[in-house]
Each structure stands twice: as C-alpha cells, then as structure tokens.
Phi, psi and omega in degrees: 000132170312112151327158214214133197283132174249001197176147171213137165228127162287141167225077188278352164298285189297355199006082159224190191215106188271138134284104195228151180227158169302005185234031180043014174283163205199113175225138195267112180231136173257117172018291183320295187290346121353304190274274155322306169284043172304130164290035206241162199252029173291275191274355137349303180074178155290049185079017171236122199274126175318151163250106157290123169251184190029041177261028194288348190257331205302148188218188195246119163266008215180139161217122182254151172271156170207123183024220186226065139267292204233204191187126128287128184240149169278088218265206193243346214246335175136343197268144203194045169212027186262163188223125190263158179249171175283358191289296186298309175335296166357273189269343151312293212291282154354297225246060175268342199285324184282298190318276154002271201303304162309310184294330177283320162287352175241356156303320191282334199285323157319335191062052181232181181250142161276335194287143175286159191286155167257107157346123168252154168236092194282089171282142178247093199318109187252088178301017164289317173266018166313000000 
C-alpha cells in the first residue's frame, strides 16, 4: 500500500519540494528533477519519454490539490500538466537518486543542457548613426 502525504512544505529560495508520508519516509525532491521527471504525458510521449532541458533554475509557483490522492504543481516555465499523485511522489523520492543520474546521461548522450536559455537582445551597429 502507498503510504499517503502528511505534509508538503515549497522552499522557492532553494527549489525544493520537502515531502513527508504517514509512514515517516521524509524526501528533499528539487524542482529540477520534479520537473523534468513530470509524470505528464507532455513529457512522457506516447511510451517514448521527451528529454527536458534547461530546467536548472526552474521552481513551483504553485501547488493544487486533486482530491487527497494527489497535487498538481506549477512550475515558472508554464508547465502544469502533470499530476504528481502520493504513489508517484513516492517512489521519485525512493528512487531519485537512480532518477538523476539517468537524466544526466541522456542530457550527455543528447549533448544538452540544464543551464536556462537566456534571452540575447541583439543590437545591431547602424554606421549611419556614428
């Protein structure tokens, strides 16, 4: 049986997500990996799961309940559409470590990134106006 969430407390200085279950497991889950790893079937696909990049800054604006199974969460980038459930929470949390590590290697084998894109503002020299 799923153990059942007794607590969420957001930390958005830190991007994390502290997780406590009724079975006293207690998990540190950071944004990044939250994010990326969305049960949503945006990145999900159709059984081939997307690689999100450039989520190293990305945070939760937001947390909703759905009934007292789950939480929607919001993220700053716009994505909303994942349901994390206490099942999934769960078993993030257990196996984040495994989660990571997979995620950094197919950031390498892609040749991507975590770091966010930055807006450039592209001025252009008009030697006319010298």
């Amino acid at each position: 049986m799923t153990p059942s969430v007794t607590g969420l407390k957001l930390k958005q200085g830190s991007r994390v997500l502290e997780v406590q279950f009724d079975n006293g497991d207690h998990f540190v889950l950071a944004c990044e990996l939250l994010r990326v790893c969305s049960p949503s079937a945006e990145v999900h696909g159709h059984g081939k799961p997307v690689l999100v990049t450039n989520k190293r800054e990305v945070n939760i604006v937001k947390i909703e309940p759905v009934g007292n199974y789950a939480v929607k969460l919001v993220f700053d980038d716009g994505h909303d559409s994942g349901l994390y459930s206490w099942k999934v929470l769960h078993e993030m949390g257990r196996n984040q470590e495994a989660l990571w590590a997979d995620y950094l290697a197919r950031l390498k084998a892609a040749k991507a990134s975590r770091e966010p894109m930055i807006p450039l503002k592209v001025q252009f020299f008009d030697p006319d106006q010298s």
